CSV table of C-alpha atoms and ligand atoms in Angstrom, one decimal:
chain,number,residue,atom,x,y,z
A,29,UNK,CA,102.3,150.4,61.3
A,30,UNK,CA,104.0,149.6,64.5
A,31,UNK,CA,107.1,148.3,63.2
A,32,UNK,CA,107.1,151.6,61.2
A,33,UNK,CA,106.8,153.6,64.3
A,34,UNK,CA,109.4,151.2,66.1
A,35,UNK,CA,112.0,151.8,63.5
A,36,UNK,CA,111.4,155.6,63.3
A,37,UNK,CA,111.9,155.4,67.6
A,38,UNK,CA,115.3,153.8,66.9
A,39,UNK,CA,116.5,156.9,65.7
A,40,UNK,CA,115.4,159.1,68.4
A,41,UNK,CA,118.7,159.4,70.5
A,42,UNK,CA,119.2,161.3,73.7
A,43,UNK,CA,118.8,165.1,72.5
A,44,UNK,CA,119.2,166.4,75.8
A,45,UNK,CA,122.7,165.4,76.4
A,46,UNK,CA,123.5,166.9,72.7
A,47,UNK,CA,121.7,170.1,73.5
A,48,UNK,CA,124.1,170.2,77.0
A,49,UNK,CA,127.3,169.8,74.9
A,50,UNK,CA,126.1,172.5,72.5
A,51,UNK,CA,125.5,174.7,75.1
A,52,UNK,CA,129.0,174.2,76.1
A,53,UNK,CA,130.1,174.4,72.4
A,54,UNK,CA,131.6,170.6,73.0
A,55,UNK,CA,129.5,169.5,69.9
A,56,UNK,CA,131.4,166.4,68.0
A,57,UNK,CA,130.9,165.8,64.8
A,58,UNK,CA,129.1,162.4,65.7
A,59,UNK,CA,126.5,164.7,67.5
A,60,UNK,CA,125.5,166.5,64.5
A,61,UNK,CA,124.4,163.0,62.7
A,62,UNK,CA,122.4,161.8,65.7
A,63,UNK,CA,120.7,165.3,66.0
A,64,UNK,CA,120.5,165.3,62.3
A,65,UNK,CA,118.8,161.9,62.1
A,66,UNK,CA,116.5,162.2,65.1
A,67,UNK,CA,114.8,165.5,63.7
A,68,UNK,CA,114.3,163.5,60.9
A,69,UNK,CA,112.9,160.5,62.2
A,70,UNK,CA,110.7,163.1,64.4
A,71,UNK,CA,109.2,164.5,61.4
A,72,UNK,CA,108.1,160.8,60.1
A,73,UNK,CA,106.8,160.1,63.1
A,74,UNK,CA,104.8,163.6,63.1
A,75,UNK,CA,103.8,162.0,59.9
A,76,UNK,CA,103.0,158.6,61.0
A,77,UNK,CA,101.0,159.9,63.6
A,78,UNK,CA,99.2,162.8,61.4
A,79,UNK,CA,97.7,159.6,59.8
A,80,UNK,CA,96.5,157.6,63.0
A,81,UNK,CA,93.5,158.1,65.1
A,82,UNK,CA,93.1,161.8,66.2
A,83,UNK,CA,90.9,160.4,69.2
A,84,UNK,CA,93.9,159.2,70.9
A,85,UNK,CA,96.0,162.0,73.1
A,86,UNK,CA,99.2,161.0,72.2
A,87,UNK,CA,98.9,160.5,68.3
A,88,UNK,CA,97.2,164.1,68.7
A,89,UNK,CA,100.1,165.7,70.8
A,90,UNK,CA,102.8,164.5,68.5
A,91,UNK,CA,100.6,165.4,65.2
A,92,UNK,CA,100.5,168.8,67.0
A,93,UNK,CA,103.6,169.3,68.7
A,94,UNK,CA,106.2,168.1,66.5
A,95,UNK,CA,106.4,171.8,64.7
A,96,UNK,CA,108.1,172.7,61.7
A,97,UNK,CA,110.9,174.0,63.8
A,98,UNK,CA,112.3,170.5,63.4
A,99,UNK,CA,111.8,171.0,59.3
A,100,UNK,CA,114.1,174.3,60.3
A,101,UNK,CA,116.5,172.7,62.3
A,102,UNK,CA,117.1,169.5,59.5
A,103,UNK,CA,117.2,171.8,56.7
A,104,UNK,CA,120.0,173.9,58.5
A,105,UNK,CA,121.7,170.7,59.9
A,106,UNK,CA,121.7,169.4,56.1
A,107,UNK,CA,122.6,172.3,54.2
A,108,UNK,CA,125.3,173.1,56.2
A,109,UNK,CA,127.1,169.8,57.7
A,110,UNK,CA,129.2,168.3,55.4
A,111,UNK,CA,129.2,164.8,57.2
A,112,UNK,CA,131.5,162.9,55.0
A,113,UNK,CA,134.1,165.1,55.4
A,114,UNK,CA,133.5,166.3,59.3
A,115,UNK,CA,133.8,162.4,59.6
A,116,UNK,CA,136.7,161.7,57.7
A,117,UNK,CA,138.7,164.7,59.6
A,118,UNK,CA,137.2,164.0,62.7
A,119,UNK,CA,136.1,167.9,63.0
A,120,UNK,CA,133.1,170.2,61.8
A,121,UNK,CA,133.7,171.1,58.2
A,122,UNK,CA,131.0,172.9,56.5
A,123,UNK,CA,129.6,171.9,53.0
A,124,UNK,CA,130.7,173.8,49.6
A,125,UNK,CA,128.5,177.0,48.7
A,126,UNK,CA,127.9,178.3,52.4
A,127,UNK,CA,130.7,180.6,52.5
A,128,UNK,CA,132.6,181.8,49.3
A,129,UNK,CA,135.6,182.7,51.5
A,130,UNK,CA,135.9,179.5,53.1
A,131,UNK,CA,135.7,178.1,49.3
A,132,UNK,CA,138.1,180.1,47.8
A,133,UNK,CA,140.6,179.3,51.1
A,134,UNK,CA,139.7,175.6,50.6
A,135,UNK,CA,140.6,175.9,46.5
A,136,UNK,CA,144.1,177.6,47.1
A,137,UNK,CA,144.6,174.8,49.6
A,138,UNK,CA,143.8,172.0,47.4
A,139,UNK,CA,146.1,173.8,44.5
A,140,UNK,CA,148.7,174.0,47.1
A,141,UNK,CA,151.1,170.8,46.2
A,142,UNK,CA,151.4,171.6,42.5
A,143,UNK,CA,152.3,175.1,42.9
A,144,UNK,CA,155.0,174.6,45.8
A,145,UNK,CA,156.0,171.4,43.3
A,146,UNK,CA,156.4,174.8,40.7
A,147,UNK,CA,158.5,176.5,43.6
A,148,UNK,CA,160.6,174.3,45.0
A,149,UNK,CA,161.8,173.8,41.6
A,150,UNK,CA,162.8,177.1,41.6
A,151,UNK,CA,164.4,177.4,44.8
A,152,UNK,CA,166.7,174.1,43.7
A,153,UNK,CA,168.1,176.0,40.6
A,154,UNK,CA,169.5,178.3,43.4
A,155,UNK,CA,170.8,175.9,45.7
A,156,UNK,CA,174.3,174.2,45.8
A,157,UNK,CA,174.5,171.5,42.8
A,158,UNK,CA,175.5,168.6,45.6
A,159,UNK,CA,172.0,168.7,46.6
A,160,UNK,CA,170.0,166.6,44.8
A,161,UNK,CA,166.4,167.5,45.5
A,162,UNK,CA,164.3,169.6,47.2
A,163,UNK,CA,160.5,169.9,48.0
A,164,UNK,CA,158.4,172.6,49.9
A,165,UNK,CA,156.2,171.7,52.6
A,166,UNK,CA,153.3,173.9,54.7
A,167,UNK,CA,153.2,172.6,58.1
A,168,UNK,CA,150.2,174.1,59.6
A,169,UNK,CA,151.2,176.8,62.5
A,170,UNK,CA,154.7,176.8,61.6
A,171,UNK,CA,154.0,177.9,57.7
A,172,UNK,CA,156.0,177.1,54.2
A,173,UNK,CA,159.9,175.4,54.7
A,174,UNK,CA,161.8,173.9,52.0
A,175,UNK,CA,163.1,170.3,52.7
A,176,UNK,CA,166.1,169.2,51.8
A,177,UNK,CA,167.6,165.7,52.2
A,178,UNK,CA,170.8,165.9,54.4
A,179,UNK,CA,174.2,165.0,52.5
A,180,UNK,CA,176.6,162.6,53.7
A,181,UNK,CA,179.2,165.2,54.6
A,182,UNK,CA,176.6,167.3,56.5
A,183,UNK,CA,177.8,165.4,60.1
A,184,UNK,CA,177.7,168.4,62.5
A,185,UNK,CA,175.2,171.1,63.3
A,186,UNK,CA,177.5,173.6,61.8
A,187,UNK,CA,177.3,171.6,58.3
A,188,UNK,CA,173.7,172.3,58.7
A,189,UNK,CA,174.1,176.1,57.9
A,190,UNK,CA,173.2,177.1,54.1
A,191,UNK,CA,174.0,180.6,52.6
A,192,UNK,CA,170.8,182.9,52.5
A,193,UNK,CA,168.6,180.1,54.2
A,194,UNK,CA,167.6,179.8,57.9
A,195,UNK,CA,168.1,176.5,59.3
A,196,UNK,CA,165.0,175.4,61.4
A,197,UNK,CA,165.3,171.7,62.4
A,198,UNK,CA,166.4,168.4,61.4
A,199,UNK,CA,163.6,165.8,60.9
A,200,UNK,CA,163.9,161.8,59.3
A,201,UNK,CA,167.3,163.1,57.6
A,202,UNK,CA,165.4,165.6,55.9
A,203,UNK,CA,166.8,169.3,57.0
A,204,UNK,CA,164.2,172.1,56.7
A,205,UNK,CA,165.1,175.9,56.2
A,206,UNK,CA,163.2,179.2,55.6
A,207,UNK,CA,164.1,180.7,52.2
A,208,UNK,CA,162.9,184.3,51.2
A,209,UNK,CA,160.3,182.5,49.0
A,210,UNK,CA,159.0,180.6,51.7
A,211,UNK,CA,158.5,183.6,53.8
A,212,UNK,CA,156.9,185.7,51.0
A,213,UNK,CA,154.7,182.5,50.8
A,214,UNK,CA,153.7,182.7,54.3
A,215,UNK,CA,153.0,186.7,53.9
A,216,UNK,CA,150.8,185.5,50.7
A,217,UNK,CA,148.8,182.9,51.6
A,218,UNK,CA,149.2,182.7,55.6
A,219,UNK,CA,148.1,180.1,57.9
A,220,UNK,CA,145.5,178.7,55.6
A,221,UNK,CA,144.4,175.7,57.5
A,222,UNK,CA,143.9,177.6,60.8
A,223,UNK,CA,142.0,180.3,58.9
A,224,UNK,CA,139.6,177.4,57.5
A,225,UNK,CA,139.2,175.9,61.1
A,226,UNK,CA,138.3,179.1,62.4
A,227,UNK,CA,135.6,180.1,60.1
A,228,UNK,CA,134.1,177.1,60.3
A,229,UNK,CA,134.3,177.2,64.2
A,230,UNK,CA,132.3,180.2,63.7
A,231,UNK,CA,129.8,178.7,61.4
A,232,UNK,CA,129.5,175.9,63.7
A,233,UNK,CA,128.8,178.4,66.5
A,234,UNK,CA,125.9,180.1,64.6
A,235,UNK,CA,124.7,176.8,63.6
A,236,UNK,CA,124.6,175.6,67.3
A,237,UNK,CA,122.9,179.0,68.6
A,238,UNK,CA,120.0,178.5,65.9
A,239,UNK,CA,119.8,174.8,67.0
A,240,UNK,CA,119.7,175.7,71.1
A,241,UNK,CA,116.8,178.9,70.4
A,242,UNK,CA,114.7,175.9,69.1
A,243,UNK,CA,115.3,173.9,71.8
A,244,UNK,CA,112.1,173.4,73.2
A,245,UNK,CA,110.6,171.7,70.3
A,246,UNK,CA,113.6,168.8,70.7
A,247,UNK,CA,112.9,168.5,74.7
A,248,UNK,CA,109.1,167.7,73.7
A,249,UNK,CA,109.9,165.1,70.7
A,250,UNK,CA,111.8,163.8,73.1
A,251,UNK,CA,109.3,163.3,76.3
A,252,UNK,CA,106.4,162.4,73.2
A,253,UNK,CA,108.9,159.8,71.6
A,254,UNK,CA,109.6,158.0,74.8
A,255,UNK,CA,105.7,157.6,75.8
A,256,UNK,CA,105.1,156.5,72.4
A,257,UNK,CA,108.0,153.9,72.7
A,258,UNK,CA,106.9,152.5,76.3
A,259,UNK,CA,103.3,152.2,74.5
A,260,UNK,CA,104.2,150.3,71.7
A,261,UNK,CA,106.9,148.1,73.9
A,262,UNK,CA,103.9,147.0,76.3
A,263,UNK,CA,101.6,146.7,73.3
A,264,UNK,CA,104.2,144.3,71.7
A,265,UNK,CA,104.6,142.5,74.8
A,266,UNK,CA,100.9,142.2,75.5
A,267,UNK,CA,100.6,140.5,71.3
A,268,UNK,CA,103.7,138.3,71.5
A,269,UNK,CA,103.4,136.7,74.8
A,270,UNK,CA,99.6,136.5,75.3
A,271,UNK,CA,98.9,138.7,77.8
A,272,UNK,CA,95.5,139.8,78.9
A,273,UNK,CA,93.7,142.8,79.6
A,274,UNK,CA,93.4,143.1,83.6
A,275,UNK,CA,90.3,144.8,85.5
A,276,UNK,CA,90.8,147.5,87.5
A,277,UNK,CA,88.3,147.7,90.5
A,278,UNK,CA,88.7,150.9,92.6
A,279,UNK,CA,86.4,149.0,95.3
A,280,UNK,CA,88.1,145.8,95.6
A,281,UNK,CA,90.6,145.6,98.4
A,282,UNK,CA,93.2,143.3,97.3
A,283,UNK,CA,94.0,141.6,93.9
A,284,UNK,CA,92.5,138.2,92.2
A,285,UNK,CA,94.8,136.8,89.5
A,286,UNK,CA,93.7,134.0,87.4
A,287,UNK,CA,96.7,131.1,85.9
A,288,UNK,CA,99.1,134.4,86.8
A,289,UNK,CA,102.3,133.5,85.0
A,290,UNK,CA,105.5,135.2,86.0
A,291,UNK,CA,106.6,137.1,82.8
A,292,UNK,CA,110.3,136.4,82.7
A,293,UNK,CA,110.4,132.9,84.0
A,294,UNK,CA,107.5,131.4,81.7
A,295,UNK,CA,110.1,132.2,79.0
A,296,UNK,CA,112.7,130.7,80.8
A,297,UNK,CA,110.9,127.2,82.1
A,298,UNK,CA,110.4,124.7,79.3
A,299,UNK,CA,106.7,124.0,81.4
A,300,UNK,CA,105.8,126.9,82.9
A,301,UNK,CA,102.8,126.4,85.5
A,302,UNK,CA,100.2,128.9,86.1
A,303,UNK,CA,99.0,129.8,89.3
A,304,UNK,CA,96.1,131.7,90.8
A,305,UNK,CA,96.2,134.0,93.6
A,306,UNK,CA,92.9,135.8,95.6
A,307,UNK,CA,93.7,138.0,98.3
A,308,UNK,CA,92.4,141.1,100.4
A,309,UNK,CA,88.2,141.0,101.3
A,310,UNK,CA,86.9,137.9,102.1
A,311,UNK,CA,89.7,136.0,100.9
A,312,UNK,CA,92.1,137.0,104.1
A,313,UNK,CA,94.3,139.4,103.8
A,314,UNK,CA,97.7,137.9,105.0
A,315,UNK,CA,98.6,134.7,103.3
A,316,UNK,CA,101.6,132.4,104.3
A,317,UNK,CA,102.9,130.1,101.6
A,318,UNK,CA,105.1,127.2,102.5
A,319,UNK,CA,106.7,124.3,100.5
A,320,UNK,CA,109.9,122.5,100.0
A,321,UNK,CA,112.9,124.1,98.7
A,322,UNK,CA,112.3,124.9,94.9
A,323,UNK,CA,108.5,124.1,95.2
A,324,UNK,CA,108.3,127.5,93.3
A,325,UNK,CA,107.6,129.9,96.3
A,326,UNK,CA,109.5,132.8,95.0
A,327,UNK,CA,108.2,133.0,91.7
A,328,UNK,CA,104.8,133.1,92.9
A,329,UNK,CA,105.4,135.8,95.2
A,330,UNK,CA,107.4,138.0,92.2
A,331,UNK,CA,104.6,136.9,90.0
A,332,UNK,CA,101.8,138.6,91.9
A,333,UNK,CA,104.0,141.4,92.7
A,334,UNK,CA,104.9,142.1,88.8
A,335,UNK,CA,101.4,141.6,87.9
A,336,UNK,CA,100.0,143.9,89.9
A,337,UNK,CA,102.7,146.6,89.1
A,338,UNK,CA,102.4,145.9,85.1
A,339,UNK,CA,98.6,146.5,85.9
A,340,UNK,CA,99.2,149.7,87.7
A,341,UNK,CA,101.2,151.0,85.0
A,342,UNK,CA,98.6,150.3,82.4
A,343,UNK,CA,100.0,147.2,81.1
A,344,UNK,CA,98.5,143.7,79.6
A,345,UNK,CA,99.3,141.2,82.3
A,346,UNK,CA,100.8,137.6,82.0
A,347,UNK,CA,97.2,136.0,83.7
A,348,UNK,CA,94.4,135.1,82.1
A,349,UNK,CA,92.2,137.1,84.4
A,350,UNK,CA,93.1,139.7,86.5
A,351,UNK,CA,91.1,142.0,88.9
A,352,UNK,CA,93.4,144.6,90.7
A,353,UNK,CA,91.8,146.9,93.3
A,354,UNK,CA,92.9,149.9,94.2
A,355,UNK,CA,97.0,149.2,95.5
A,356,UNK,CA,98.5,152.5,96.5
A,357,UNK,CA,102.0,150.8,97.1
A,358,UNK,CA,103.8,147.8,96.7
A,359,UNK,CA,106.3,146.7,99.5
A,360,UNK,CA,108.8,143.8,98.8
A,361,UNK,CA,111.3,141.9,100.9
A,362,UNK,CA,112.7,139.9,98.6
A,363,UNK,CA,115.3,140.9,97.6
A,364,UNK,CA,118.8,142.4,99.6
A,365,UNK,CA,121.2,144.1,97.6
A,366,UNK,CA,124.5,144.1,99.6
A,367,UNK,CA,126.9,146.1,99.6
A,368,UNK,CA,130.1,147.2,101.7
A,369,UNK,CA,129.6,150.8,101.1
A,370,UNK,CA,126.0,150.2,103.1
A,371,UNK,CA,127.9,149.5,106.1
A,372,UNK,CA,124.4,147.2,107.0
A,373,UNK,CA,124.4,143.5,107.4
A,374,UNK,CA,122.1,141.5,105.1
A,375,UNK,CA,119.7,141.1,108.3
A,376,UNK,CA,119.7,144.8,108.7
A,377,UNK,CA,118.9,145.6,105.2
A,378,UNK,CA,116.1,142.7,105.6
A,379,UNK,CA,114.9,144.9,108.8
A,380,UNK,CA,115.0,148.1,107.1
A,381,UNK,CA,113.0,147.0,104.1
A,382,UNK,CA,110.2,145.4,106.5
A,383,UNK,CA,110.3,148.8,108.8
A,384,UNK,CA,109.6,150.5,105.6
A,385,UNK,CA,106.8,148.5,104.8
A,386,UNK,CA,105.3,148.2,108.6
A,387,UNK,CA,105.6,152.0,108.9
A,388,UNK,CA,104.0,153.0,105.5
A,389,UNK,CA,101.9,150.4,104.4
A,390,UNK,CA,98.1,151.3,104.5
A,391,UNK,CA,95.0,148.7,104.0
A,392,UNK,CA,95.5,149.2,100.4
A,393,UNK,CA,99.5,147.9,99.8
A,394,UNK,CA,100.6,144.9,98.7
A,395,UNK,CA,103.4,143.3,100.7
A,396,UNK,CA,105.3,140.9,100.0
A,397,UNK,CA,108.0,139.3,102.1
A,398,UNK,CA,110.2,136.3,101.3
A,399,UNK,CA,112.1,134.0,103.6
A,400,UNK,CA,112.2,136.9,106.2
A,401,UNK,CA,115.2,137.0,108.8
A,402,UNK,CA,117.3,134.3,106.3
A,403,UNK,CA,120.3,136.7,107.1
A,404,UNK,CA,120.1,135.3,111.1
A,405,UNK,CA,119.7,132.3,113.2
A,406,UNK,CA,116.3,130.5,113.0
A,407,UNK,CA,114.6,131.3,115.9
A,408,UNK,CA,115.7,135.0,115.8
A,409,UNK,CA,114.2,134.9,112.2
A,410,UNK,CA,111.1,133.5,113.7
A,411,UNK,CA,110.2,135.4,116.1
A,412,UNK,CA,111.1,138.9,114.5
A,413,UNK,CA,108.2,137.7,112.0
A,414,UNK,CA,105.9,136.9,114.7
A,415,UNK,CA,106.6,140.1,116.1
A,416,UNK,CA,106.2,142.3,113.0
A,417,UNK,CA,102.8,140.3,112.0
A,418,UNK,CA,101.5,141.0,115.6
A,419,UNK,CA,102.9,144.6,115.6
A,420,UNK,CA,100.5,145.1,112.5
A,421,UNK,CA,97.4,143.6,113.4
A,422,UNK,CA,97.5,145.8,116.4
A,423,UNK,CA,98.6,149.1,114.2
A,424,UNK,CA,95.8,147.9,112.0
A,425,UNK,CA,93.3,147.4,115.2
A,426,UNK,CA,94.2,150.7,116.9
A,427,UNK,CA,93.8,152.6,113.2
A,428,UNK,CA,89.8,151.0,112.6
A,429,UNK,CA,89.3,151.6,116.6
A,430,UNK,CA,90.5,155.4,115.6
A,431,UNK,CA,88.2,155.8,113.0
A,432,UNK,CA,84.6,157.0,113.5
B,22,ADP,N1,105.1,128.1,88.3
B,22,ADP,C1,106.2,127.1,87.7
B,22,ADP,N2,106.1,126.5,87.0
B,22,ADP,C2,107.2,126.1,86.3
B,22,ADP,N3,108.7,126.0,86.8
B,22,ADP,C3,108.9,126.9,88.2
B,22,ADP,C4,107.6,127.2,88.3
B,22,ADP,N4,107.6,128.1,89.7
B,22,ADP,C5,109.1,128.0,90.1
B,22,ADP,N5,109.7,127.1,88.9
B,22,ADP,C6,111.0,126.7,88.9
B,22,ADP,O1,111.5,126.0,90.1
B,22,ADP,C7,112.7,126.6,90.8
B,22,ADP,C8,112.9,126.7,92.0
B,22,ADP,O2,111.2,128.3,92.3
B,22,ADP,P1,111.5,129.0,93.6
B,22,ADP,O3,110.3,130.1,93.8
B,22,ADP,O4,113.3,129.9,93.6
B,22,ADP,O5,111.2,128.0,94.7
B,22,ADP,P2,111.3,128.1,96.3
B,22,ADP,O6,111.5,129.3,96.4
B,22,ADP,O7,110.4,127.9,96.8
B,22,ADP,O8,112.6,127.5,96.8
B,22,ADP,C9,112.7,128.0,89.7
B,22,ADP,O9,113.7,128.7,89.3
B,22,ADP,C10,111.7,127.8,88.2
B,22,ADP,O10,113.0,127.1,87.4
B,23,MG,MG1,112.8,131.1,97.4
């Protein structure tokens, strides 16, 4: 079941972007295909969710909210759009039997080559006997033209003139003319190509309006499908990597992690050594980790943050056991994104991150600081670190004094 849901979710694409293009009438051929697949997959999801326990809110929502509007959209697109033809010509093409007028024009266009050969043969009979062959061609927006090979005697532009024909242009050693007959054809058949395009564009516009009128259900599809996608991803990661269910203890100040792992490092390291972490309450609220280079301090710090974060977003965690208290925020000073556009030094970025933590952290916050002051000299860095801890201690004391 999970695999099937996963496969269906894979076909659900960025519908809001397509709807945006539809509003601007910039819909691409691929958009129609993507929308069609999305809508069909959404219907598949609905059917699958109907067979799953309805006590789970998300399954119930999908079962109920993926309405028959989706069926309507799918059948409209499926009935009208000729996907193969559209892809081949890279424009919107409608299937036969939608508009008899378009069908008739397309039939005429299809029969055009043999009809034009006949016309060309008749025209050749009226031409100078030195001209070996001629053909009638159709150029969209220009119309029908008589095409004659250039004879060796035709050197100057004045040599191109033929009585009874209007010279148009020379291209690839062929001379093109308008004759009385080609003018007749223009009047008779008109600009078939353009007419068909115009009519198909009109149909596309109508289809767009019908889809846009049902946009609400499509937006809902994306919202609910993305939730399901996230939950499925968390569930399969939990199963594949042996995560455990964390306990949430609102009364606990801090976190207790038994044999925790770094979710990414454990996948790369040949043997990963799990580590426990206990902070908050009687275990002390400030922990300082020291050790030689490359002894795993940063990984440890990150894994505590990640396990806490994963538990808070509703995921299982890479640990034997984890008890997570009411953590209201996680502040970190681990990674500095240096950028010339910020106009800040590494040290300044560090300071800003720590300032955010100092000014906003409450007693329920988790603050992780890795090598503060790396961007400045050792003495200054250490002093700053001392001052920060001191300020924190005092602020917290004042806060607790102020409390009744
Ligand atoms: N718990 C662990 N188990 C196995 N290997 C680890 C563990 N923690 C860290 N390592 C390895 O040690 C390397 C250095 O870790 P790191 O945390 O960057 O060290 P430090 O911050 O102490 O200099 C990591 O790249 C990883 O390969
Ligand atoms: Mg480190």
